[in-house]
Coordinates of C-alpha atoms and ligand atoms in Angstrom, one line a residue:
M1397 CA -1.9 -14.8 -3.6
R1398 CA -0.4 -12.7 -6.3
E1399 CA -3.1 -10.5 -7.7
H1400 CA -6.7 -10.9 -7.3
A1401 CA -8.7 -9.5 -10.3
M1402 CA -12.3 -8.2 -8.7
A1403 CA -13.6 -6.4 -11.6
Q1404 CA -11.9 -3.8 -13.5
P1405 CA -8.5 -3.5 -11.9
D1406 CA -8.4 0.3 -11.2
L1407 CA -7.0 0.0 -7.6
L1408 CA -4.1 -1.8 -6.8
L1409 CA -4.9 -3.3 -2.8
L1410 CA -1.6 -4.1 -0.7
A1411 CA -0.4 -4.5 2.8
G1412 CA 3.1 -3.7 3.6
G1413 CA 3.2 -6.8 6.0
I1414 CA 4.2 -10.6 6.3
R1415 CA 2.6 -11.5 9.5
S1416 CA -0.4 -14.0 9.4
G1417 CA -3.2 -12.7 11.3
S1418 CA -2.4 -9.3 9.9
L1419 CA -4.0 -6.7 11.0
N1420 CA -3.2 -4.5 8.0
E1421 CA -4.5 -7.1 5.8
K1422 CA -8.2 -7.2 7.5
L1423 CA -8.0 -3.2 7.0
I1424 CA -7.1 -4.0 3.2
G1425 CA -10.1 -6.4 3.3
C1426 CA -12.3 -3.5 4.2
V1427 CA -11.2 -0.9 1.7
S1428 CA -11.6 -3.8 -0.6
E1429 CA -15.2 -3.8 0.3
A1430 CA -15.3 0.3 0.5
A1431 CA -14.3 0.1 -3.3
R1432 CA -17.0 -2.5 -4.1
S1433 CA -19.9 -0.6 -2.7
L1434 CA -18.3 2.7 -4.7
G1435 CA -18.8 0.5 -7.7
L1436 CA -15.1 0.1 -8.1
G1437 CA -12.6 -2.2 -9.6
A1438 CA -9.8 -3.1 -7.2
T1439 CA -7.0 -5.8 -7.4
R1440 CA -5.5 -7.0 -4.3
L1441 CA -1.6 -8.0 -4.4
T1442 CA 0.0 -9.8 -1.4
L1443 CA 3.8 -8.7 -1.2
S1444 CA 5.0 -11.8 0.2
D1445 CA 4.5 -13.7 -3.0
Y1446 CA 7.7 -11.6 -4.4
R1447 CA 10.4 -12.8 -3.2
L1448 CA 12.8 -10.0 -3.3
P1449 CA 16.0 -9.7 -2.4
L1450 CA 17.7 -6.7 0.1
F1451 CA 18.1 -3.2 -2.2
G1452 CA 21.4 -2.3 -2.2
A1453 CA 23.6 -5.1 -2.4
D1454 CA 26.0 -5.6 -4.9
A1455 CA 25.2 -3.5 -8.1
L1456 CA 22.4 -5.4 -8.8
S1457 CA 20.6 -3.8 -11.6
I1458 CA 16.8 -4.4 -11.4
D1459 CA 16.6 -5.9 -14.7
E1460 CA 18.4 -9.2 -12.9
V1461 CA 15.5 -9.5 -10.4
P1462 CA 12.5 -11.0 -12.0
E1463 CA 10.6 -10.3 -8.9
A1464 CA 11.0 -6.9 -8.5
L1465 CA 10.5 -6.5 -12.6
A1466 CA 7.2 -8.1 -11.7
L1467 CA 6.1 -6.2 -9.3
K1468 CA 7.1 -3.4 -10.6
A1469 CA 4.6 -4.3 -13.5
V1470 CA 2.0 -4.2 -11.7
F1471 CA 2.5 -1.3 -10.3
G1472 CA 3.0 0.4 -13.8
R1473 CA -0.9 -1.1 -14.8
H1474 CA -2.9 0.5 -12.3
D1475 CA -3.8 4.2 -11.8
A1476 CA -4.1 4.2 -8.4
V1477 CA -3.0 2.2 -5.5
I1478 CA -4.2 2.4 -1.6
I1479 CA -1.8 0.7 1.2
A1480 CA -2.4 -0.7 4.4
S1481 CA 1.5 0.0 6.5
P1482 CA 1.8 -1.8 10.2
E1483 CA 4.3 0.3 11.8
H1484 CA 7.4 -1.0 13.4
N1485 CA 9.3 1.5 15.2
G1486 CA 7.8 4.7 14.2
S1487 CA 8.5 3.9 10.8
V1488 CA 7.3 1.5 8.2
T1489 CA 8.0 -1.8 7.6
A1490 CA 11.2 -3.1 6.2
M1491 CA 9.4 -4.8 3.7
L1492 CA 7.5 -2.3 2.6
K1493 CA 10.5 -0.2 2.2
N1494 CA 12.4 -2.5 0.2
A1495 CA 9.5 -3.3 -2.1
L1496 CA 9.8 0.6 -2.3
D1497 CA 12.9 1.2 -2.9
W1498 CA 13.3 -1.9 -5.6
M1499 CA 10.3 -0.5 -7.6
S1500 CA 12.2 2.6 -7.8
C1501 CA 15.4 1.9 -9.8
P1502 CA 14.7 2.6 -13.6
N1503 CA 14.9 -0.7 -15.8
A1504 CA 16.9 -0.7 -18.7
G1505 CA 16.2 2.0 -20.9
E1506 CA 14.5 4.3 -18.5
A1507 CA 15.4 7.7 -17.4
P1508 CA 17.3 7.6 -13.6
Q1509 CA 14.2 9.1 -12.1
A1510 CA 11.4 8.3 -14.4
Y1511 CA 9.9 6.7 -11.2
I1512 CA 6.8 4.9 -13.4
A1513 CA 5.7 2.6 -10.8
F1514 CA 5.1 6.4 -9.2
R1515 CA 5.5 8.7 -10.8
R1516 CA 1.4 11.1 -11.2
K1517 CA -0.3 8.0 -9.7
A1518 CA -2.7 8.5 -6.9
F1519 CA -2.3 6.5 -3.8
G1520 CA -3.7 6.6 -0.3
L1521 CA -2.3 5.4 3.1
V1522 CA -3.9 3.8 5.7
S1523 CA -2.6 2.1 8.9
A1524 CA -3.9 0.0 11.8
S1525 CA -2.2 -1.1 14.9
S1526 CA -3.1 -2.2 18.7
S1527 CA -1.3 0.6 20.0
P1528 CA -3.4 4.1 20.6
F1529 CA -1.7 5.9 17.9
G1530 CA -2.7 3.3 15.5
G1531 CA 0.4 3.6 13.4
M1532 CA 0.5 7.0 12.4
R1533 CA 3.6 7.8 12.4
G1534 CA 4.5 4.9 9.6
L1535 CA 1.9 6.9 7.3
S1536 CA 3.6 10.4 7.8
Q1537 CA 7.1 8.3 7.0
L1538 CA 5.2 6.0 3.9
R1539 CA 3.8 9.9 3.0
H1540 CA 7.5 11.3 2.5
I1541 CA 8.6 8.4 0.5
L1542 CA 6.5 7.7 -1.9
T1543 CA 6.2 11.7 -2.5
T1544 CA 9.8 11.9 -3.2
V1545 CA 9.3 9.2 -6.3
Q1546 CA 6.7 11.6 -7.4
A1547 CA 3.8 10.0 -6.2
L1548 CA 0.6 11.4 -5.6
V1549 CA -1.6 11.3 -2.4
V1550 CA -4.2 11.9 -1.3
P1551 CA -4.7 14.0 1.9
E1552 CA -7.0 11.8 3.8
Q1553 CA -5.7 9.1 5.8
L1554 CA -6.9 6.8 8.3
S1555 CA -5.2 5.1 10.9
V1556 CA -7.4 2.3 13.4
P1557 CA -5.8 2.4 16.7
H1558 CA -6.6 -0.3 19.1
A1559 CA -7.4 -2.5 16.5
H1560 CA -7.5 -5.9 17.6
R1561 CA -10.7 -5.0 18.7
A1562 CA -11.4 -2.6 15.9
F1563 CA -12.8 -5.2 13.6
D1564 CA -15.8 -7.5 13.7
E1565 CA -16.1 -10.9 13.3
A1566 CA -16.6 -11.2 9.2
G1567 CA -13.8 -8.4 9.3
R1568 CA -15.6 -5.7 9.0
L1569 CA -14.7 -2.4 11.3
T1570 CA -16.9 -2.1 13.7
D1571 CA -17.0 1.9 14.1
P1572 CA -19.4 3.6 11.6
F1573 CA -17.3 6.7 11.6
L1574 CA -13.9 4.6 10.9
T1575 CA -16.1 3.4 8.0
G1576 CA -17.4 6.4 6.6
L1577 CA -13.8 7.7 6.4
L1578 CA -12.5 4.9 4.7
A1579 CA -15.3 5.8 1.9
D1580 CA -13.8 9.2 1.9
L1581 CA -10.3 8.1 1.0
V1582 CA -11.7 5.7 -1.4
R1583 CA -13.3 8.0 -3.3
S1584 CA -10.8 10.4 -3.1
V1585 CA -8.1 8.1 -4.3
A1586 CA -10.4 6.9 -6.9
G1587 CA -11.0 10.2 -8.3
L1588 CA -7.3 11.2 -8.8
G1589 CA -6.6 7.8 -10.1
R1590 CA -9.4 8.3 -12.7
R1591 CA -8.2 12.4 -13.6
Ligands
FMN1184 C1 9.5 -5.3 16.6 C2 8.5 -4.0 16.5 C3 8.2 -3.0 16.0 C4 6.9 -2.4 16.7 N1 7.0 -1.3 16.4 C5 5.4 -0.5 16.6 C6 5.2 1.1 16.7 O1 6.3 1.7 16.5 N2 4.1 1.3 16.1 C7 2.9 0.4 16.5 O2 1.9 1.2 16.7 N3 3.1 -0.4 16.8 C8 4.0 -1.2 16.5 N4 4.4 -2.7 16.9 C9 3.2 -3.5 17.0 C10 2.9 -3.8 15.5 O3 3.0 -2.5 14.7 C11 1.5 -3.9 15.4 O4 1.4 -5.1 16.7 C12 0.7 -3.9 14.3 O5 -1.1 -5.2 14.9 C13 1.3 -4.6 13.4 O6 0.5 -4.8 11.7 P1 -0.2 -6.3 11.5 O7 -1.4 -6.6 12.3 O8 -0.7 -5.7 10.3 O9 0.9 -7.1 11.2 C14 5.7 -3.3 16.8 C15 6.6 -4.5 16.5 C16 7.4 -4.8 16.5 C17 7.7 -6.3 16.5

């Protein structure tokens, strides 16, 4: 699965993990459904489809890494992004951080801190975890990283606690309160992305 066009590709949706049966992939499914209900276009992206080397290896420039260029180009085509991020040891996943670091690199000819994958784009952050806190500590760190690369992160945020029992068999959130919060977040990201 690379990009899956579902209408006009306004929102880019991705999970920050790789686990089969990922709760955050389920949550991204709910984000996608919320976007559809609001009449918004959305595109789902699977991070593991992009085989990125570990960032920071000896003088590897992004221009030498086609997969990083391809991922950065997808971000570059979207005005608004929603990330569902698992929490590992109180922070973002290594996979997500690696991808963000690659995309923060300038291509040949770009200014050193152009941040074209992020700069002034609207981001929304959600998380799901089987833990009681739902991965909220990781989202604070993700917000910090994205702000550093000049993204605009909406203040709305959603962490789903005890997420192993938060979805029904069709993958929907069973708690209408969380569903409402998710719709508010999607609306906010889309509004900021369109400004
Ligand atoms: C090494 C390791 C560290 C973890 N650290 C955290 C953590 O800090 N906070 C948390 O909520 N869950 C933590 N977990 C649990 C996972 O984040 C949790 O199972 C969640 O379901 C992962 O998201 P996913 O289902 O989308 O993969 C950790 C799991 C592992 C294997």
